[in-house]
Amino acid sequence: MKKLRVLLVDDEIMIREGFKRLFDWEAHDCAVVSEAADGMEALAQIDTLRPDIVIMDINIPIMNGLKVIQLSRIKHPGTAFVIVSGYDDFSYCREALRLQITDYILKPVNYEEFGACIDNLKISLFERRVAAAAPEKQEERTISGITKFLQAHLAEEISLSVLAEQFHLNPQYISQLFKSEIGVNFLAYLTNIRMEKAKKLLLSTSLSITEIAQQCGYGDYRVFTKVFKKTEGSTPSQYRRDFLEDTGAAAR
Amino acid sequence: MLRMEIALFLVLAFIACIYFSAGRKNTPLHKTFSLLLLTALVHLALDSVTVYTVHHLEAVPGVLNDAVHRLFLGSMVLVIYLFYQYIAILVEEETGKPRRLDRPAGIFLAVAELGNFLLPISYTVTPDGNYSSGPYMLVPYGAVAFYLLLCAGLLAVNRRQIDKKKKSVIGIALTIEFVVCILQGLKHTWLISGMGITLMTLSFYLTLENPDILRAELTEQKMSMLYLKSQVNPHFLYNTLDTIRIQAQLNGDKTVADLLMRLVDFFRLSVKVDRQMVALDDELELLEAYMDLMCSRYPDLRCVYDIDPDLGGMQVPNFILQPIVENSLLHGLKNKGYRGEVRISAQAASGQRMEILVCDTGSGFAEGKKAAIDQMLLNFSKQPAKLEGSSIGILNVQKRIKLLCDREYGLSYTENPAGGVTAHLLLPMKEDVQ
């Protein structure tokens, strides 16, 4: 997998420096190619550099981050936008989601946890590639077989050895496959799709947290809550309530 | 007639008692009012004496009668002068303009007092009653006219800058004194000057110098100060802290960076919640940020959580756990040098209720303290609104639980057998958003 090219947009130099130097881009197969301090600069940089990932602050001079995304979206549909904002406000979040951003993280940024965000981003890029490719070609590829199998067996105990047995492959090889095809390790991928399923269930069903945890392959809901909190920044019940409250407010 | 004078004296004496027993700041306004109260009391006492002597002209020696009358009217001029002073200071405080009429007012006072003691005095005897008369009577009428005119002038010139309430008080007081003087001038035997003085003093006392009103105003001022203090833009605060955090981490100081991260978390969480009721998870998140900070400040402090995760979504009043834990730290563990443990546990209780326990290994209650706290929490609604003090936090928690949940829920304390205390928060188990 080729290195992902990253553009940092924030009007505060310290925030950009922090991102550049405190997060291990190398380990995540990424490279920061440029920086921008305002909306116009960001727009120009996106056009000329065509980065894979744009880390974007909302509250920046001249043109706000959401506007930049809106304008760049059409020209560069393949670019992933990650919003980093101090505005702990769901209205921004809602607008950002409408622009189909890849992720929304809040300042202060915990650089250790930022890795999970990059992993999620890679997974969604992978899924976009899969969706874009011709279906008959997909069938032949091992990785798509494995991801399909994972989706179907999320509630069960899955490990590399289970996959190895199922697909008659070496566990080491499967691990390598994840790294090369998607760019993340197996466990990060599994956690990601489990959390995606959990979010879907939290918002679309009224199942209890314990039941959702079970359906997503967590026998112990305490572990589930902990993992959910770490990746989503809120506990499952908070997540569900925030959504309900927000849609309730929008309906009013 | 003597009975009225005595009654007026008693009323004013009662007011003076209340006024002087309430501690207050030593502003020029209050000083003037104190002086006014005392002079008015002396004046009313002399009033009673003169009413007696003027009706017993044969029994009382003429010299003595003259003396008390001169003293009586002398004190009256002084009282009127102090009224003027009081109003002048009030106007000065309201408008910010310095008093310019002090000198003429002072000179007039000296002249009036001089006239009072030098001008000849005589007594008129009528079937309706006796009264003092003669040229010396020019003094009180002149003084009242002079000072009332000064006050009315002050009021008229500065009418726009003066607070409506104060304006009406001054106006009413002046009208009362004016009407009383006119009546006294028409009916000499009524002897009602003391009533005018008392009513004027009373109107000022009730509206401007009443201790309760003053206290309420003070509380209001303090509240708005607190409100202003909390208005520092929170985004500015935690954005700046975040910048400092990143700088620290860039400099290689991970410990400082992590501490700042938790501090930012704490601020962010505490400004975020503007709802009355929040999920228990939200409360615990705020508490965790707080305890992480406290535990790193005091390395021997430990915090243990034992929360039933199914209760995470339950709605509880906002900001109830942190004040309780803070109380445990400040009044329990602090006395042990912050060496010990706080255990926070939440479990379901019978009948759709849950109980949150905050158990510390601190010093426990001091002698008699437990009873005092129990009493305070039991009679929470009768407690005066306090703005500070050690029990404000837990009292506030109790009030909000009772208000937002129901009377059956609330906060109570027990003593641990092994030392320290446990706070019990009994709360309803309800999950609905509304």
XYZ file of C-alpha atoms in Angstrom:
686
model
C 0.000 0.000 0.000
C 1.321 3.407 -0.901
C 1.726 6.078 1.714
C -1.287 8.279 2.338
C -0.612 11.994 1.816
C -1.908 14.290 4.527
C -2.714 18.016 4.539
C -2.999 19.764 7.925
C -5.333 22.753 8.183
C -5.452 24.800 11.407
C -4.867 28.482 12.054
C -2.821 27.754 15.158
C 0.760 26.799 14.401
C 1.045 24.924 17.690
C -1.826 22.633 16.788
C -0.257 21.880 13.405
C 3.150 21.262 14.988
C 1.529 18.973 17.508
C -0.126 16.922 14.798
C 3.003 16.827 12.708
C 5.444 15.853 15.400
C 3.467 14.103 18.108
C 1.596 11.594 16.008
C 3.555 8.761 14.470
C 2.528 9.193 10.832
C 5.247 6.856 9.631
C 3.868 3.939 11.629
C 0.478 4.502 10.064
C 1.830 4.662 6.515
C 1.087 8.346 6.204
C 3.123 11.458 5.423
C 2.252 15.086 6.093
C 2.847 16.791 2.764
C 1.734 20.314 3.558
C -0.004 22.694 5.938
C -2.520 25.511 5.586
C -3.506 28.223 8.067
C -6.686 29.550 6.486
C -9.573 28.491 4.265
C -8.271 29.947 0.996
C -4.837 28.447 1.462
C -6.421 25.097 2.250
C -8.569 25.239 -0.879
C -5.541 25.992 -3.059
C -3.423 23.266 -1.425
C -6.128 20.669 -1.913
C -6.350 21.569 -5.600
C -2.620 21.434 -6.283
C -1.489 18.635 -3.964
C -4.573 16.387 -4.104
C -3.972 14.913 -0.623
C -5.583 11.648 0.440
C -6.452 12.983 3.870
C -7.228 16.516 5.026
C -7.148 17.166 8.767
C -9.379 20.202 9.063
C -10.226 22.704 11.778
C -13.649 24.336 11.395
C -12.970 27.734 12.900
C -10.294 29.121 10.543
C -9.868 32.584 8.965
C -11.222 33.791 5.610
C -13.334 30.720 4.911
C -14.486 28.219 7.476
C -13.519 24.576 7.285
C -16.985 23.311 6.436
C -17.139 25.652 3.432
C -13.740 24.425 2.246
C -14.940 20.839 2.427
C -18.139 21.706 0.604
C -16.210 23.326 -2.257
C -13.521 20.626 -2.495
C -15.907 17.690 -2.203
C -17.144 17.995 -5.789
C -13.696 18.389 -7.338
C -11.976 15.761 -5.222
C -14.453 13.050 -4.298
C -11.669 10.694 -3.260
C -10.256 12.919 -0.536
C -11.031 11.976 3.047
C -11.806 14.853 5.411
C -11.294 14.556 9.143
C -12.698 17.435 11.137
C -10.850 18.379 14.289
C -12.749 20.955 16.234
C -12.945 22.561 19.627
C -16.567 23.344 18.964
C -18.122 20.696 21.036
C -21.414 21.306 19.371
C -23.668 18.857 17.703
C -24.974 21.333 15.137
C -21.503 21.519 13.588
C -21.326 17.786 13.757
C -24.607 17.408 11.926
C -23.549 19.759 9.156
C -20.218 17.992 8.901
C -21.931 14.629 8.566
C -24.058 16.013 5.756
C -20.827 16.793 3.901
C -19.873 13.138 4.201
C -16.731 13.740 6.143
C -14.870 10.648 7.201
C -14.523 11.433 10.863
C -15.160 14.108 13.434
C -12.832 14.393 16.394
C -12.806 16.867 19.222
C -9.958 18.906 20.589
C -8.010 18.240 22.700
C -6.629 15.558 20.417
C -5.188 12.546 22.122
C -2.423 11.512 19.749
C -2.442 7.911 20.909
C -6.103 7.600 20.085
C -5.752 9.476 16.839
C -4.256 6.275 15.356
C -7.654 4.601 15.622
C -9.110 7.447 13.588
C -6.538 6.913 10.824
C -7.259 3.160 10.890
C -10.973 3.832 10.482
C -10.200 6.131 7.626
C -8.150 3.459 5.864
C -10.931 0.966 6.334
C -13.475 3.319 4.814
C -11.106 4.033 1.906
C -10.777 0.291 1.443
C -14.535 -0.147 1.496
C -14.903 2.611 -1.061
C -12.410 0.841 -3.315
C -14.299 -2.400 -2.920
C -17.590 -0.738 -3.790
C -16.072 0.980 -6.820
C -14.464 -2.140 -8.300
C -16.358 -4.542 -10.526
C -18.156 -7.189 -8.445
C -17.000 -10.244 -10.443
C -13.380 -9.210 -9.972
C -13.937 -8.869 -6.239
C -15.084 -12.439 -5.865
C -11.661 -13.779 -6.667
C -9.802 -11.736 -4.094
C -9.036 -13.377 -0.794
C -9.365 -10.223 1.298
C -12.925 -9.538 0.198
C -13.822 -13.121 1.029
C -12.385 -12.687 4.482
C -14.119 -9.340 5.143
C -17.445 -10.798 4.007
C -16.934 -13.749 6.328
C -16.162 -11.368 9.212
C -19.300 -9.341 8.570
C -21.410 -12.485 8.662
C -19.845 -13.868 11.848
C -19.451 -10.751 13.973
C -21.332 -12.191 16.935
C -18.926 -15.099 17.204
C -15.479 -15.420 18.632
C -13.164 -14.723 15.693
C -9.402 -14.810 15.628
C -6.715 -15.111 13.011
C -6.565 -18.857 13.622
C -10.312 -19.220 13.022
C -9.870 -17.394 9.712
C -6.839 -19.502 8.872
C -8.865 -22.662 9.356
C -11.817 -21.335 7.385
C -9.755 -20.171 4.404
C -6.992 -22.809 4.610
C -4.311 -20.132 4.902
C -1.427 -19.351 7.194
C -2.471 -16.914 10.019
C 0.690 -14.908 9.372
C -0.284 -14.569 5.759
C -3.770 -13.283 6.636
C -2.259 -10.739 9.006
C 0.040 -9.588 6.193
C -2.916 -9.421 3.850
C -4.764 -6.987 6.110
C -1.717 -4.803 6.414
C -1.069 -4.687 2.689
C -4.628 -4.518 1.364
C -6.278 -2.276 3.933
C -3.312 -0.806 5.742
C -4.444 -1.727 9.251
C -3.894 -4.780 11.381
C -6.534 -7.465 11.716
C -7.623 -6.553 15.216
C -8.117 -2.876 14.353
C -10.243 -3.895 11.402
C -12.342 -6.298 13.456
C -12.896 -3.722 16.191
C -13.869 -1.166 13.591
C -16.563 -3.265 11.962
C -17.825 -4.385 15.360
C -18.193 -0.776 16.437
C -19.885 0.133 13.174
C -22.405 -2.611 13.753
C -22.878 -1.523 17.347
C -23.575 2.057 16.278
C -26.062 0.867 13.710
C -27.845 -1.258 16.315
C -27.785 1.513 18.930
C -29.483 3.942 16.625
C -31.862 1.678 14.733
C -33.027 -0.707 17.459
C -34.053 -0.470 21.069
C -31.984 -3.495 22.097
C -30.294 -3.243 25.469
C -26.590 -2.494 25.658
C -25.928 -6.052 26.810
C -27.731 -7.544 23.810
C -25.962 -5.244 21.383
C -22.639 -6.139 22.960
C -23.422 -9.822 22.394
C -24.461 -9.317 18.768
C -21.204 -7.517 18.140
C -19.134 -10.331 19.592
C -18.554 -9.038 23.105
C -19.551 -11.544 25.752
C -18.800 -9.045 28.505
C -20.632 -5.760 28.034
C -18.136 -4.034 30.323
C -15.413 -4.717 27.772
C -17.749 -3.561 25.011
C -18.508 -0.288 26.815
C -14.836 0.338 27.381
C -13.883 -0.268 23.749
C -16.821 1.793 22.512
C -15.852 4.684 24.772
C -12.296 4.572 23.537
C -13.155 4.634 19.857
C -16.248 6.824 19.861
C -15.430 9.126 22.737
C -18.697 8.414 24.497
C -20.343 5.435 26.157
C -22.957 3.467 24.173
C -25.848 4.942 26.138
C -24.487 8.473 25.694
C -24.134 7.835 21.985
C -27.678 6.623 21.664
C -29.104 9.453 23.754
C -27.161 12.172 21.931
C -28.557 10.930 18.662
C -32.118 10.657 19.959
C -31.941 14.102 21.505
C -30.553 15.603 18.363
C -33.170 14.119 16.062
C -35.784 15.099 18.626
C -34.535 18.680 18.542
C -34.472 18.692 14.736
C -38.049 17.419 14.551
C -39.335 20.119 16.874
C -50.960 64.867 73.609
C -48.070 63.530 75.637
C -49.073 59.994 74.761
C -48.409 60.531 71.044
C -44.912 61.858 71.717
C -44.093 58.865 73.876
C -45.435 56.477 71.235
C -43.361 58.155 68.508
C -40.281 57.971 70.714
C -40.826 54.256 71.277
C -41.312 53.579 67.553
C -38.116 55.358 66.669
C -36.234 53.727 69.533
C -37.335 50.333 68.244
C -36.113 51.175 64.734
C -32.818 52.424 66.143
C -32.419 49.110 67.999
C -32.874 47.100 64.793
C -30.722 49.454 62.814
C -27.786 49.397 65.175
C -27.958 45.675 65.851
C -27.549 44.911 62.135
C -23.892 45.188 61.254
C -23.221 47.333 58.225
C -20.463 49.100 56.410
C -19.368 52.507 57.541
C -20.404 54.574 54.544
C -21.068 58.336 54.884
C -24.728 57.616 54.156
C -25.058 55.127 57.005
C -23.101 57.356 59.354
C -25.417 60.256 58.616
C -28.457 58.068 59.128
C -27.129 56.810 62.469
C -26.560 60.373 63.589
C -30.003 61.306 62.339
C -31.606 58.478 64.301
C -29.864 59.506 67.527
C -30.647 63.197 67.114
C -34.280 62.411 66.274
C -34.503 60.327 69.454
C -33.140 63.169 71.576
C -35.490 65.518 69.776
C -38.530 63.338 70.489
C -37.530 63.008 74.143
C -37.294 66.798 74.409
C -40.595 67.020 72.567
C -42.285 64.963 75.274
C -40.701 67.109 77.983
C -41.809 70.368 76.379
C -45.331 69.128 75.855
C -45.427 68.501 79.598
C -43.766 71.753 80.681
C -45.751 74.000 78.355
C -48.940 72.733 79.929
C -47.656 73.193 83.475
C -46.409 76.783 83.183
C -47.143 77.517 86.853
C -45.389 74.483 88.234
C -42.259 74.588 86.084
C -39.761 77.427 86.568
C -39.681 79.768 83.543
C -35.941 79.381 83.014
C -36.194 75.613 82.815
C -39.148 75.834 80.443
C -37.245 78.225 78.205
C -34.204 75.972 78.251
C -36.011 72.783 77.228
C -37.892 74.653 74.521
C -34.720 76.109 73.099
C -33.029 72.715 73.232
C -36.076 71.114 71.663
C -36.160 73.443 68.681
C -32.351 73.414 68.456
C -32.415 69.643 68.047
C -35.222 69.961 65.521
C -33.131 72.281 63.350
C -30.265 69.805 63.635
C -32.521 66.912 62.587
C -33.766 68.824 59.560
C -30.168 69.717 58.709
C -29.208 66.007 58.907
C -32.128 65.141 56.659
C -30.750 67.542 54.146
C -27.261 66.031 54.577
C -28.625 62.530 54.095
C -30.454 63.451 50.906
C -27.446 65.395 49.628
C -25.151 62.376 50.138
C -27.735 60.130 48.493
C -27.906 62.424 45.488
C -24.122 62.629 45.367
C -23.846 58.821 45.379
C -26.423 58.542 42.634
C -25.147 61.246 40.330
C -21.447 61.228 41.149
C -21.494 65.042 41.329
C -19.853 66.556 44.439
C -22.041 68.364 46.985
C -21.803 72.108 46.563
C -24.392 73.336 49.023
C -22.699 72.035 52.199
C -21.251 75.417 53.111
C -24.492 77.472 52.861
C -26.331 74.679 54.652
C -23.726 74.683 57.442
C -23.764 78.479 57.766
C -27.535 78.464 57.909
C -27.407 75.828 60.639
C -25.069 78.001 62.744
C -27.221 81.096 62.228
C -30.418 79.200 63.032
C -28.947 77.676 66.203
C -27.697 81.091 67.290
C -31.126 82.636 66.658
C -32.769 79.777 68.485
C -30.839 80.486 71.658
C -30.951 84.325 71.490
C -34.375 85.314 70.166
C -37.001 86.011 72.842
C -39.519 83.300 73.666
C -43.082 83.599 74.959
C -45.963 81.240 75.701
C -49.538 81.464 74.472
C -52.251 79.975 76.634
C -55.492 78.920 74.949
C -58.420 76.778 76.051
C -57.311 74.093 73.524
C -53.814 73.953 74.970
C -50.651 75.967 75.345
C -47.804 76.494 72.923
C -44.580 78.427 72.780
C -44.466 81.450 70.504
C -42.613 84.661 69.934
C -39.847 85.696 67.527
C -37.831 82.524 68.211
C -40.484 80.531 66.319
C -38.986 82.018 63.168
C -36.118 79.572 63.614
C -37.895 76.202 63.131
C -40.155 77.415 60.341
C -37.264 79.146 58.631
C -35.061 76.037 58.927
C -37.719 73.703 57.612
C -38.478 76.016 54.702
C -34.787 76.520 53.904
C -33.752 72.858 54.003
C -36.884 71.533 52.319
C -36.281 73.992 49.500
C -32.650 72.849 49.220
C -33.737 69.190 49.079
C -36.484 69.872 46.570
C -33.976 71.785 44.481
C -31.456 68.922 44.608
C -34.177 66.513 43.599
C -35.430 68.693 40.755
C -31.980 69.385 39.305
C -30.872 65.728 39.394
C -34.219 64.070 38.815
C -32.976 62.212 35.738
C -29.964 60.579 37.343
C -31.622 59.373 40.520
C -33.020 55.899 40.882
C -36.823 55.891 40.700
C -37.280 54.274 44.109
C -34.983 56.727 45.882
C -36.575 59.648 44.092
C -40.046 58.685 45.277
C -38.820 58.122 48.849
C -37.252 61.563 49.037
C -40.334 63.098 47.466
C -42.682 61.403 49.917
C -40.559 62.347 52.935
C -40.402 65.963 51.851
C -44.152 66.101 51.236
C -44.889 64.621 54.665
C -42.691 67.141 56.454
C -44.122 69.984 54.371
C -47.748 69.045 55.113
C -47.038 68.543 58.822
C -45.371 71.961 59.064
C -48.249 73.679 57.274
C -50.734 72.036 59.663
C -48.610 72.974 62.670
C -48.429 76.534 61.332
C -52.214 76.713 61.027
C -53.082 74.962 64.291
C -50.461 75.916 66.853
C -51.985 73.787 69.566
C -51.615 70.510 67.649
C -47.906 70.202 68.429
C -47.312 67.617 65.720
C -43.769 68.508 64.574
C -42.465 65.305 66.183
C -44.790 63.259 64.017
C -43.347 64.798 60.847
C -39.808 64.005 61.941
C -40.710 60.420 62.860
C -42.544 59.756 59.623
C -39.672 61.091 57.551
C -37.161 58.947 59.377
C -39.467 55.966 59.059
C -39.863 56.358 55.311
C -36.097 56.436 54.836
C -35.586 53.523 57.153
C -38.190 51.304 55.518
C -37.071 51.856 51.952
C -33.391 52.695 51.967
C -31.926 51.581 55.268
C -33.850 48.403 55.944
C -31.314 45.685 56.803
C -33.237 43.031 54.843
C -33.304 45.091 51.684
C -29.640 45.912 52.074
C -28.795 42.258 52.560
C -30.816 41.251 49.506
C -29.052 43.859 47.414
C -25.682 42.660 48.653
C -26.529 39.068 47.763
C -27.680 40.129 44.343
C -24.464 42.019 43.737
C -22.420 39.034 44.774
C -24.447 36.722 42.554
C -23.927 38.887 39.516
C -20.217 38.990 40.276
C -20.120 35.206 40.366
C -22.110 35.117 37.167
C -19.693 37.471 35.460
C -16.778 35.409 36.646
C -18.258 32.339 35.018
C -18.687 34.231 31.770
C -15.051 33.961 30.721
C -15.347 32.366 27.313
C -14.785 28.663 27.987
C -13.528 28.057 24.467
C -10.779 30.573 25.029
C -9.866 28.829 28.252
C -9.569 25.326 26.974
C -8.162 26.229 23.583
C -5.344 28.032 25.353
C -4.807 25.134 27.728
C -4.697 22.810 24.760
C -2.001 24.913 23.106
C 0.021 24.750 26.306
C -0.494 21.001 26.419
C 0.826 20.524 22.882
C 3.821 22.735 23.649
C 4.576 20.660 26.720
C 4.404 17.444 24.755
C 6.570 18.909 21.985
C 9.078 19.744 24.705
C 8.955 16.120 25.721
C 7.013 16.561 28.941
C 4.376 13.887 28.634
C 3.287 14.084 32.280
C 2.412 17.755 32.060
C 0.700 17.167 28.725
C -1.450 14.401 30.189
C -2.413 16.502 33.201
C -3.397 19.385 30.982
C -5.390 17.007 28.831
C -7.418 15.967 31.863
C -7.873 19.573 32.932
C -9.158 20.466 29.472
C -11.473 17.448 29.687
C -12.767 18.645 33.027
C -13.482 22.160 31.772
C -15.006 20.928 28.570
C -17.326 18.556 30.400
C -18.316 21.080 33.031
C -19.245 23.776 30.523
C -20.912 21.334 28.187
C -23.671 20.249 30.488
C -26.399 22.854 30.484
C -29.173 20.367 31.119
C -30.826 19.816 34.478
C -30.670 16.040 34.121
C -27.794 14.097 32.584
C -26.904 10.443 32.163
C -24.958 8.852 35.009
C -22.186 8.147 32.486
C -21.808 11.880 31.844
C -21.623 12.546 35.578
C -19.003 9.830 36.001
C -16.928 11.164 33.131
C -16.729 14.564 34.781
C -15.942 12.962 38.110
C -13.196 10.818 36.574
C -11.519 13.854 35.041
C -11.682 15.604 38.424
C -10.389 12.613 40.372
C -7.570 11.942 37.900
C -6.363 15.481 38.492
C -6.698 15.212 42.260
C -4.962 11.837 42.323
C -2.004 13.170 40.399
C -1.780 16.140 42.728
C -1.861 13.785 45.704
C -0.123 10.545 44.741
C -1.337 8.700 47.860
C -4.931 9.325 46.947
C -6.749 6.481 45.227
C -10.093 6.346 43.552
C -11.996 3.131 42.898
C -15.112 2.837 40.783
C -17.640 0.070 41.044
C -20.465 1.062 38.732
C -23.106 -1.263 37.404
C -22.841 -0.459 33.659
C -26.570 -0.958 33.167
C -27.093 2.181 35.225
C -24.942 4.251 32.884
C -27.890 5.586 30.942
C -29.982 6.524 33.979
C -30.880 10.176 34.247
C -29.593 11.942 37.347
C -29.496 15.630 38.303
C -26.537 17.360 36.766
C -23.366 17.968 38.837
C -24.220 15.969 41.943
C -21.242 13.607 42.261
C -18.312 15.982 42.029
C -19.437 18.208 44.964
C -19.947 15.109 47.137
C -16.525 13.714 46.310
C -14.927 17.115 46.739
C -16.538 17.280 50.166
C -15.093 13.863 51.055
C -11.669 15.042 50.007
C -11.728 18.426 51.744
C -13.335 17.315 55.004
C -12.213 13.719 55.250
C -9.058 12.832 53.395
C -7.400 16.206 53.631
C -7.053 15.695 57.387
C -5.147 12.511 56.638
C -2.780 14.248 54.254
C -4.748 12.972 51.266
C -3.662 9.415 52.043
C -6.543 7.091 51.438
C -9.239 5.984 49.114
C -12.536 7.176 47.706
C -14.791 4.416 46.467
C -17.652 5.339 44.199
C -20.204 2.650 43.624
C -23.604 2.578 42.015
C -26.118 -0.209 42.323
C -29.789 -0.793 41.762
C -31.995 -0.666 44.849
C -35.501 -1.929 45.438
C -38.497 -0.284 43.783
C -37.039 1.297 40.658
C -34.438 3.143 42.653
C -30.681 3.192 42.665
C -28.084 4.125 45.199
C -24.776 5.801 44.598
C -22.284 5.524 47.432
C -19.261 7.727 47.923
C -17.215 6.051 50.600
C -13.990 7.569 51.902
C -11.316 6.473 54.350
C -10.886 9.983 55.712
C -10.968 11.367 59.213
C -14.729 10.952 59.636
C -17.045 13.413 61.303
C -15.807 15.651 64.062
C -17.681 15.507 67.374
C -21.266 16.672 66.795
C -20.713 17.370 63.119
C -22.727 14.379 61.969
C -25.836 15.546 63.799
C -25.452 19.066 62.412
C -25.151 17.779 58.852
C -28.062 15.380 59.276
C -30.144 18.242 60.585
C -29.117 20.495 57.721
C -29.912 17.890 55.084
C -33.228 17.088 56.731
C -34.308 20.726 56.878
C -32.748 21.564 53.537
C -35.590 23.842 52.479
C -35.315 26.016 55.571
C -31.628 26.684 55.091
C -30.848 30.234 54.034
C -29.322 30.611 50.613
C -25.596 30.653 51.168
C -22.968 31.552 48.644
C -19.996 29.980 50.329
C -18.987 27.791 53.194
C -18.220 24.139 53.478
C -21.766 22.825 53.348
C -22.975 24.804 50.363
C -22.027 22.026 47.948
C -23.855 19.160 49.623
C -26.827 21.352 50.527
C -27.109 22.351 46.906
C -26.985 18.706 45.830
C -29.717 17.832 48.312
C -31.919 20.688 47.144
C -31.585 19.775 43.494
C -32.277 16.081 44.009
C -35.404 16.882 46.024
C -36.525 19.392 43.443
C -35.759 17.461 40.260
C -36.582 13.930 41.400
C -38.880 13.730 44.358
C -38.934 14.207 48.111
C -38.340 10.528 48.777
C -34.889 10.708 47.133
C -31.883 12.562 48.410
C -28.558 12.603 50.180
C -27.631 11.187 53.564
C -24.432 10.353 55.418
C -23.355 7.394 57.496
C -20.179 6.670 59.396
C -18.051 3.736 58.292
C -17.127 1.171 60.947
C -13.509 1.299 59.759
C -13.378 5.097 59.753
C -14.389 7.718 57.260
C -17.873 8.452 56.035
C -20.156 7.275 53.272
C -22.455 9.545 51.324
C -25.613 7.818 50.142
C -27.371 9.246 47.136
C -30.755 7.673 46.641
C -32.037 8.357 43.134
C -34.847 7.201 40.880
C -34.042 4.728 38.142
C -35.407 6.330 35.044
C -33.926 6.325 31.615
C -36.193 8.561 29.551
C -34.607 11.561 27.990
C -37.207 14.073 29.045
